[in-house]
Short mmCIF file of C-alpha atoms and ligand atoms in Angstrom, two decimals:
data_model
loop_
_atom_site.label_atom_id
_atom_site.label_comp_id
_atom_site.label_asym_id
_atom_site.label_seq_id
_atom_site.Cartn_x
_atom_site.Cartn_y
_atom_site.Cartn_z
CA UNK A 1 -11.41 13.81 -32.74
CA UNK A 2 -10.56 17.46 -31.76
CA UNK A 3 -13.73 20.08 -31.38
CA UNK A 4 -11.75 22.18 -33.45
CA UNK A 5 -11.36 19.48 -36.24
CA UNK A 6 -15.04 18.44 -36.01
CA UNK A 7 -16.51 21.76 -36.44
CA UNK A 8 -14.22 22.82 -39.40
CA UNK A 9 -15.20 19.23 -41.41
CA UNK A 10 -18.73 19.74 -40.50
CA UNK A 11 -19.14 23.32 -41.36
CA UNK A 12 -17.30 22.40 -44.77
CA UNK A 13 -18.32 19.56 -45.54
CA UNK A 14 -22.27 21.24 -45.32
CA UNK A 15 -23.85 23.28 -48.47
CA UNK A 16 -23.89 26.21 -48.09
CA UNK A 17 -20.05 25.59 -46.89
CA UNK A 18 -19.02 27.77 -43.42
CA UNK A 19 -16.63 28.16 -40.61
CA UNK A 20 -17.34 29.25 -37.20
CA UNK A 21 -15.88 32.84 -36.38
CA UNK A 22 -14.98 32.20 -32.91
CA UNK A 23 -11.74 30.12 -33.94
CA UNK A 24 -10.52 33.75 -35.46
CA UNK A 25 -8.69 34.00 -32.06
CA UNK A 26 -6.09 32.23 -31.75
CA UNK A 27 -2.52 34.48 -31.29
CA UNK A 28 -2.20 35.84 -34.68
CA UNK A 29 -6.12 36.24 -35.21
CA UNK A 30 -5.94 38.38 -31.44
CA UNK A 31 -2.80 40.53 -33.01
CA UNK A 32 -4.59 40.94 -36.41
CA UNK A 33 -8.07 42.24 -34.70
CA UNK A 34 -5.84 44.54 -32.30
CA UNK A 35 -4.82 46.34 -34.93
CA UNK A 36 -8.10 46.44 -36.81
CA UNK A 37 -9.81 48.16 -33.75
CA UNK A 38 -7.13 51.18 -34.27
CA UNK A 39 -7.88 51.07 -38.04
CA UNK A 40 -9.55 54.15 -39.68
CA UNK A 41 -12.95 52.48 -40.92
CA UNK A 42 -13.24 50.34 -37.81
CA UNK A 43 -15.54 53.30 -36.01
CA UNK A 44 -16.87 50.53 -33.53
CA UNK A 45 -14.40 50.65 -31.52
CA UNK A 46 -14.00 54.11 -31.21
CA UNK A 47 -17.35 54.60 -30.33
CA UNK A 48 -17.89 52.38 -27.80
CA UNK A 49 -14.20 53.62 -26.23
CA UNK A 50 -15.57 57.04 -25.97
CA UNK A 51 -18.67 55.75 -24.36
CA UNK A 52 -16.52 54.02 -21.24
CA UNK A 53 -13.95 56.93 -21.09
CA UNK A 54 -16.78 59.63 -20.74
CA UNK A 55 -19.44 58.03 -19.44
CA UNK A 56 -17.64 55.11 -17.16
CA UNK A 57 -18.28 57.65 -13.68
CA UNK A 58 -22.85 57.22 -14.78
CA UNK A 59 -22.46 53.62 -15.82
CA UNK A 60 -20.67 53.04 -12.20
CA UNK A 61 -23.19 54.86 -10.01
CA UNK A 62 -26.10 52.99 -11.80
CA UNK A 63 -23.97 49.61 -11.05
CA UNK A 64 -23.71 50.70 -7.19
CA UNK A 65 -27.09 51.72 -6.91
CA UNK A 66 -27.90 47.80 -7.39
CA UNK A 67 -25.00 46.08 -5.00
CA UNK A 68 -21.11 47.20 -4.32
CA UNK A 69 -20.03 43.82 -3.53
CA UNK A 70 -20.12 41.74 -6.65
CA UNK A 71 -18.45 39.22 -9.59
CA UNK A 72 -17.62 41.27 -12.76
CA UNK A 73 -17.89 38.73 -15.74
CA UNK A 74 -16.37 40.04 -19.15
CA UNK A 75 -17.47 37.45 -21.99
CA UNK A 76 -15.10 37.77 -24.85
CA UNK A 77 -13.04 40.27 -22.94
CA UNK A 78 -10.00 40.88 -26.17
CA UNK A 79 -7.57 42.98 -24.90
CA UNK A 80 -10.30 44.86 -22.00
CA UNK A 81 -8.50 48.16 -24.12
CA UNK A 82 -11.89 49.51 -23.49
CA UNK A 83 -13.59 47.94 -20.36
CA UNK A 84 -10.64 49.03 -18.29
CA UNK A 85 -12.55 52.65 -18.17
CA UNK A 86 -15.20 50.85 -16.60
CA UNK A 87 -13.24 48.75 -14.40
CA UNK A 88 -11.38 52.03 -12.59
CA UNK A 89 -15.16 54.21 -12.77
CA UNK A 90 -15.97 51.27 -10.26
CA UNK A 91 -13.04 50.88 -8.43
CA UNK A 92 -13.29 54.94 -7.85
CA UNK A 93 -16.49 54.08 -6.44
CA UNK A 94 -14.88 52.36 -3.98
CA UNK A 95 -16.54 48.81 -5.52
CA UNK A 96 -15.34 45.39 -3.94
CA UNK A 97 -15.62 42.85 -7.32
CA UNK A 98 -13.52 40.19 -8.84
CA UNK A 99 -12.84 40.71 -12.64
CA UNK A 100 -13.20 37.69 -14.47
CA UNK A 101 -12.64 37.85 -18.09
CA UNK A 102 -13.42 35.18 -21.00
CA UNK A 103 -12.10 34.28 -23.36
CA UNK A 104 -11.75 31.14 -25.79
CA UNK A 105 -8.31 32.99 -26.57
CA UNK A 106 -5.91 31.82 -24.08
CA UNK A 107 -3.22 33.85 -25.38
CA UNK A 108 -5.63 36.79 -24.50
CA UNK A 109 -6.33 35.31 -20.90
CA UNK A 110 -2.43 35.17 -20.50
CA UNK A 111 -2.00 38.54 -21.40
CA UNK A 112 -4.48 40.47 -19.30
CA UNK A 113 -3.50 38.67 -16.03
CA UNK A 114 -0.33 40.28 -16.68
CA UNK A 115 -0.88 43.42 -18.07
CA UNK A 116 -3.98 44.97 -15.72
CA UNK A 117 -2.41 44.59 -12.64
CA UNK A 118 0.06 47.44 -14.13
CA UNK A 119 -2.79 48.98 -15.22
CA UNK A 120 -4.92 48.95 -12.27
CA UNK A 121 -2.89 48.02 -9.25
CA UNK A 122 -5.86 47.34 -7.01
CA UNK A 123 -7.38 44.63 -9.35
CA UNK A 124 -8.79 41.20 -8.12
CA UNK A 125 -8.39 39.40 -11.38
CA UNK A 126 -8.89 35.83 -12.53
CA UNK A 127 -9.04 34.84 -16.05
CA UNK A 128 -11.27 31.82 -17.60
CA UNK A 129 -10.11 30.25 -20.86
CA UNK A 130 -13.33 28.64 -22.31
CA UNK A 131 -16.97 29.67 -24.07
CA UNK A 132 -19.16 31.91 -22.77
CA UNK A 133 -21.92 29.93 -21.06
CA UNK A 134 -19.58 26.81 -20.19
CA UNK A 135 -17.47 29.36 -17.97
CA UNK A 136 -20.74 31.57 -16.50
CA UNK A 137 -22.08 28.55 -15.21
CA UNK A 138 -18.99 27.24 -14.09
CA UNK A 139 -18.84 30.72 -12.04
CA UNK A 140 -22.44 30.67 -10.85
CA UNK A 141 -22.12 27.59 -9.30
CA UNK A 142 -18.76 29.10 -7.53
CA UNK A 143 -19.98 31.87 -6.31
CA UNK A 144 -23.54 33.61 -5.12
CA UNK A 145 -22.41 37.04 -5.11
CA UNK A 146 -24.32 39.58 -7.66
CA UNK A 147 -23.02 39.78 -10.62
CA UNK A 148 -22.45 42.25 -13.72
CA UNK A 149 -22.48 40.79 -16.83
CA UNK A 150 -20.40 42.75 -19.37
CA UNK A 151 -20.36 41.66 -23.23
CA UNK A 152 -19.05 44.31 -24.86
CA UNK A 153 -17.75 45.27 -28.60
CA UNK A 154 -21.08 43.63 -30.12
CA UNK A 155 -19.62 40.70 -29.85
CA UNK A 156 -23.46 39.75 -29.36
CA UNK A 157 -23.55 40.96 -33.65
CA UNK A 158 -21.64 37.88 -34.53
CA UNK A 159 -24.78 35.89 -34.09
CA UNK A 160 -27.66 35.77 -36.20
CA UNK A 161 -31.17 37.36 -34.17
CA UNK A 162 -32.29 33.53 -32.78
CA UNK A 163 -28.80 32.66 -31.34
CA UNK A 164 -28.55 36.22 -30.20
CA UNK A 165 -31.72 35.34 -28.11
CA UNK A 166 -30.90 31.89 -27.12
CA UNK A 167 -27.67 33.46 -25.86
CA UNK A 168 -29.44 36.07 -23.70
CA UNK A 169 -32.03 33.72 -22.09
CA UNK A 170 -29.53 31.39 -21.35
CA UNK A 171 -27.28 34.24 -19.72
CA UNK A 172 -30.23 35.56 -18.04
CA UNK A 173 -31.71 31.85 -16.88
CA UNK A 174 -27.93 31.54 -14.83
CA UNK A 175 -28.05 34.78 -13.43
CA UNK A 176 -30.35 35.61 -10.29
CA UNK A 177 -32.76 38.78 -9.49
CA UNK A 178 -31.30 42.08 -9.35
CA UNK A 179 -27.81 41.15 -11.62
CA UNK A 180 -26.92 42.88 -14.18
CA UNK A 181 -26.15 42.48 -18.27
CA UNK A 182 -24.82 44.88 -20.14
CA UNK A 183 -24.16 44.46 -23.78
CA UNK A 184 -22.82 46.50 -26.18
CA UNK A 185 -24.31 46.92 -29.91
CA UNK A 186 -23.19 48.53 -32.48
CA UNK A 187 -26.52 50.16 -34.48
CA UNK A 188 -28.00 50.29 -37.79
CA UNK A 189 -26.20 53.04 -39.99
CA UNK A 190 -25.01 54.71 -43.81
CA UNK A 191 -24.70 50.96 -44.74
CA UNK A 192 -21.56 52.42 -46.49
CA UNK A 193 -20.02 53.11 -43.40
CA UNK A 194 -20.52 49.58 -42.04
CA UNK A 195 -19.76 48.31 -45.07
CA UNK A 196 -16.20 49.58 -45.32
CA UNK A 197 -15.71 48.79 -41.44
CA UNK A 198 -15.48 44.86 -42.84
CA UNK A 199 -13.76 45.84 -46.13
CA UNK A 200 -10.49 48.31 -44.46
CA UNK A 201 -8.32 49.79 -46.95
CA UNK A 202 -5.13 47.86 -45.39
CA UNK A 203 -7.08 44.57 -45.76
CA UNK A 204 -6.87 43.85 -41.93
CA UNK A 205 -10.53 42.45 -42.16
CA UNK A 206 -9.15 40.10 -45.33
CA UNK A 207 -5.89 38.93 -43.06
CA UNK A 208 -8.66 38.26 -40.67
CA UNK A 209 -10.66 36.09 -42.09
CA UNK A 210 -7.79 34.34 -44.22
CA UNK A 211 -5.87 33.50 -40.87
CA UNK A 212 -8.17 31.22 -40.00
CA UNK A 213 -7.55 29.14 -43.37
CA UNK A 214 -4.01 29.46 -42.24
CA UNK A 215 -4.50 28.08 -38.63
CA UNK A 216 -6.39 24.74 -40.37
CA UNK A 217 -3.26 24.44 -42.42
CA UNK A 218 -1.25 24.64 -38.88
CA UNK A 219 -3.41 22.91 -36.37
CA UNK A 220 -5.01 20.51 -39.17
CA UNK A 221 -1.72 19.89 -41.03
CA UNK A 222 -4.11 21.61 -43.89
CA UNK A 223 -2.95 22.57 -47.63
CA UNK A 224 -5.07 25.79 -48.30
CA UNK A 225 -3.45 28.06 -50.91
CA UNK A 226 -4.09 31.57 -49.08
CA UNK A 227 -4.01 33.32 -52.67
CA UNK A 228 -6.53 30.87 -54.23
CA UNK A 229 -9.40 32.56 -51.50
CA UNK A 230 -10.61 35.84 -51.32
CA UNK A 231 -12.64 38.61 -49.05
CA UNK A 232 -15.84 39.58 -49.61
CA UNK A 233 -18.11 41.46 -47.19
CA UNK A 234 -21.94 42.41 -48.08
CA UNK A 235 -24.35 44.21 -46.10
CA UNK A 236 -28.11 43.89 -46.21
CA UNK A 237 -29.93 47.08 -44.57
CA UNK A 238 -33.14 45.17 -44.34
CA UNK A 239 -31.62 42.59 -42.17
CA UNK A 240 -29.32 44.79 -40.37
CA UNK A 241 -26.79 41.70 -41.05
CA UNK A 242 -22.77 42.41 -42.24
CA UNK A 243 -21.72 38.87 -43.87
CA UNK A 244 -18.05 37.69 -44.38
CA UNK A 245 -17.00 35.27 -47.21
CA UNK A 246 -13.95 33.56 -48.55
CA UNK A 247 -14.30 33.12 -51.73
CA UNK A 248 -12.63 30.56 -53.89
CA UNK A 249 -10.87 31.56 -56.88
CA UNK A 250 -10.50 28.47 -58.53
CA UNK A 251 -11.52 24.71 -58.92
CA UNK A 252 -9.45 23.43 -56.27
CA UNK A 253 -9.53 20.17 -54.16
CA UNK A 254 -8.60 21.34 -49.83
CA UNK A 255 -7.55 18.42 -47.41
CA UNK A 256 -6.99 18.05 -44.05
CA UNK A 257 -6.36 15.72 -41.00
CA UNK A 258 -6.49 15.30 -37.21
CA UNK A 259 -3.94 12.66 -37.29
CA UNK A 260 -6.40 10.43 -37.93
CA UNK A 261 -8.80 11.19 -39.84
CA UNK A 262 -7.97 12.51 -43.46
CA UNK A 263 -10.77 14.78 -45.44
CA UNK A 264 -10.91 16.00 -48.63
CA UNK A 265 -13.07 19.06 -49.57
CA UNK A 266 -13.86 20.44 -53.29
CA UNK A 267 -14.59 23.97 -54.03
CA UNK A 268 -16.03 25.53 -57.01
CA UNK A 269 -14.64 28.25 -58.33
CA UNK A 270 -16.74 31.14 -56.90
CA UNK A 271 -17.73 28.90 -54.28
CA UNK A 272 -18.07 30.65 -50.98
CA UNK A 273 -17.26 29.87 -47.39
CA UNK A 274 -19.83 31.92 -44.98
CA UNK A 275 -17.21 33.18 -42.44
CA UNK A 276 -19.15 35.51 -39.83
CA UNK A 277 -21.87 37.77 -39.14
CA UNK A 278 -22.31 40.89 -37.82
CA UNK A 279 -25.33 42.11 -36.78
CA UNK A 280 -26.67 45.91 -37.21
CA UNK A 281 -29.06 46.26 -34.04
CA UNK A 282 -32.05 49.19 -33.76
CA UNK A 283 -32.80 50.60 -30.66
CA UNK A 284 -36.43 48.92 -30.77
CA UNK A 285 -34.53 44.98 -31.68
CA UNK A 286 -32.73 45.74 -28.57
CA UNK A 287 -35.70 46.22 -26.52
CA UNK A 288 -37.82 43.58 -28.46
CA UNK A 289 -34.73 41.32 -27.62
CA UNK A 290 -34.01 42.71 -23.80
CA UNK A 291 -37.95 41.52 -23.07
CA UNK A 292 -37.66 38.30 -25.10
CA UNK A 293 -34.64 37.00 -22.93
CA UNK A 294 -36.78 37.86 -19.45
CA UNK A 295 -34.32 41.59 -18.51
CA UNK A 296 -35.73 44.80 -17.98
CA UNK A 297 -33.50 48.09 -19.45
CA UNK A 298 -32.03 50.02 -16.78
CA UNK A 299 -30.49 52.60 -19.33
CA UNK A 300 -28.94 53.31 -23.19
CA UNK A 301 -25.40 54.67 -23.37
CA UNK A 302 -24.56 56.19 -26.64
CA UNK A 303 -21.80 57.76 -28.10
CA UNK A 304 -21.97 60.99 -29.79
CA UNK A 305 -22.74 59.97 -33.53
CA UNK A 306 -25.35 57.43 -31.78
CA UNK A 307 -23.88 54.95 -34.11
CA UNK A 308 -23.14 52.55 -30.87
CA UNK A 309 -25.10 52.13 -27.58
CA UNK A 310 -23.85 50.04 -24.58
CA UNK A 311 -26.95 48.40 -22.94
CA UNK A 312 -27.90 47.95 -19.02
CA UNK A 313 -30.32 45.54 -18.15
CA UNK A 314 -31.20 43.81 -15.19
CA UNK A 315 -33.03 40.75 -14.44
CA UNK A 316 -36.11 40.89 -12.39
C1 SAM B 1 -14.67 40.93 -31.50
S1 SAM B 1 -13.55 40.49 -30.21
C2 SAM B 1 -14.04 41.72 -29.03
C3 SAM B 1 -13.20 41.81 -27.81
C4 SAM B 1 -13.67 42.83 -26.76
N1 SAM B 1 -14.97 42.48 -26.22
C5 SAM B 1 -13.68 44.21 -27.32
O1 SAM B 1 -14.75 44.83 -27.34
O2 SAM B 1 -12.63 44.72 -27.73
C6 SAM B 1 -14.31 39.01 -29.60
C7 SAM B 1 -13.61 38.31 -28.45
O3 SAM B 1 -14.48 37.28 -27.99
C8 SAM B 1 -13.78 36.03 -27.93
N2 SAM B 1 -14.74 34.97 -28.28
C9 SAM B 1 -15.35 34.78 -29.47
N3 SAM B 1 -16.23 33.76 -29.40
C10 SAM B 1 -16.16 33.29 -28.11
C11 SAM B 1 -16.84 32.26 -27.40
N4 SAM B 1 -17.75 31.50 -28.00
N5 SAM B 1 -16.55 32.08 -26.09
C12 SAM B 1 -15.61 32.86 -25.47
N6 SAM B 1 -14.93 33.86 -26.09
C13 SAM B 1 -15.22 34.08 -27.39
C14 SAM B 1 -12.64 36.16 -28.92
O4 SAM B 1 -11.54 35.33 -28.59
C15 SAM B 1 -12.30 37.65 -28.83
O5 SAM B 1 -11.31 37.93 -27.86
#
């Protein structure tokens, strides 16, 4: 039985019904988020993108002070459209790292190892195709150099506050004194901004979350009807927390298969599939969740709105 196919019965076949976000990225899911970072009401991107283009040269010297010989670890690197400003503040500096990014994507993998060496000509690169703590430890145990963490985009929202923490004590359990982690999170806001970030008037955010019903009907020889679902985002300001769900239109009976094994799954109509989360951070959860996971801030980098910060911490 594939993971793939095991995690999409399970989640479905549970009440309340879900799917797990990180099987968005798969080619057309990597295309269809490209574009959404460019998108008007997507402001995370552009925030954190004007944090590495102006303040790349401060993060860099704060990286040197600790070591100049190191492994540079992206987890979830995308498309590196931003992390490349950080990548050339430390080359400038004259840095001697390996980049090593992500990704579960392997189309993503595939395409940075052949775009950044056109972008950055002196670049030691090596991509990892797997999860996040599967390939760190798989690195750790390859190499005892120091190493900078990055985990940028708040890719560390699409977990709820427990994982989050699991996730950073687990990071921070691999890594040894003195490394580095820096995260990026994007902050509590005007929940109507964040709201329309997940609900863009060109309905990238729907194609988003409806491509992943589409790659079950590829991968899973599945029969969703993409028109019988539909988008809905919510946000909660108490919780901080921006919720995805597919809703079903309709009555309808969903199968199917991994070759082998056949299921069948019934939805209500208004039935809802839980699809991701994306967590709204405060500067004080940061540092409540910084101390929890055993790392000690170094330093906040915000953007001009202060609407995202970018996150040193080291281990002690
Ligand atoms: C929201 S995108 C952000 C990409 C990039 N960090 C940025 O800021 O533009 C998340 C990326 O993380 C990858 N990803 C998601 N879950 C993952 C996991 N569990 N392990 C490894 N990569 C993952 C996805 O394939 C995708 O490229």
């Amino acid at each position: 039985m594939s993971k793939f196919y095991d995690d999409v019965k399970q989640g479905l076949s549970s009440n309340p019904k879900r799917l797990y976000s990180k099987y968005f990225y798969d080619k057309v899911g990597d295309a269809i988020f490209q574009q959404l970072m460019h998108s008007p009401e997507y402001y995370l991107s552009e925030c954190e993108l004007e944090i590495l283009q102006q303040q790349s040269a401060d993060i860099a010297d704060q990286v040197t002070d600790h070591f100049n010989e190191f492994d540079l670890i992206e987890l979830g690197a995308g498309d590196a459209s931003k992390s490349v400003f950080l990548l050339q503040g430390l080359l400038d500096k004259g840095s001697d790292f390996t980049y090593y990014p992500v990704d579960i994507s392997q189309n993503v993998i595939e395409q940075l190892e052949d775009k950044l060496p056109k972008i950055l000509p002196s670049i030691q690169i090596k991509g990892l195709n797997g999860e996040y703590l599967t390939m760190l430890k798989q690195l750790t145990e390859q190499s005892s150099k120091p190493k900078l963490i990055l985990f940028l985009g708040a890719n560390i929202g699409n977990m709820n506050m427990d994982h989050a923490t699991t996730l950073c004590q687990k990071v921070q359990e691999l890594l040894k004194p003195g490394d580095l982690f820096f995260i990026g999170f994007d902050l509590k806001k005007n929940p109507l901004t964040i709201l329309a970030a997940y609900n863009d008037k060109a309905g990238l955010t729907r194609d988003f979350n409806l491509n992943l019903l589409s790659r079950i009907n590829k991968k899973l020889a599945g029969n969703f009807d993409l028109d019988a679902f539909y988008h809905y985002p919510n946000y909660d300001p108490m919780t901080g927390a921006c919720k995805s769900y597919l809703i079903s239109a309709k009555d309808q009976e969903v199968s199917f298969s991994d070759g082998k094994d056949e299921v069948s799954i019934h939805f209500k109509q208004h039935e809802a599939i839980f699809m991701e989360i994306s967590r709204k951070y405060s500067i004080e959860e940061i540092e409540d969740l910084a101390k929890a996971a055993g790392f000690e801030i170094t330093n906040h980098f915000l953007d001009s709105k202060k609407w995202f910060v970018d996150s040193l911490w080291r281990k002690n």
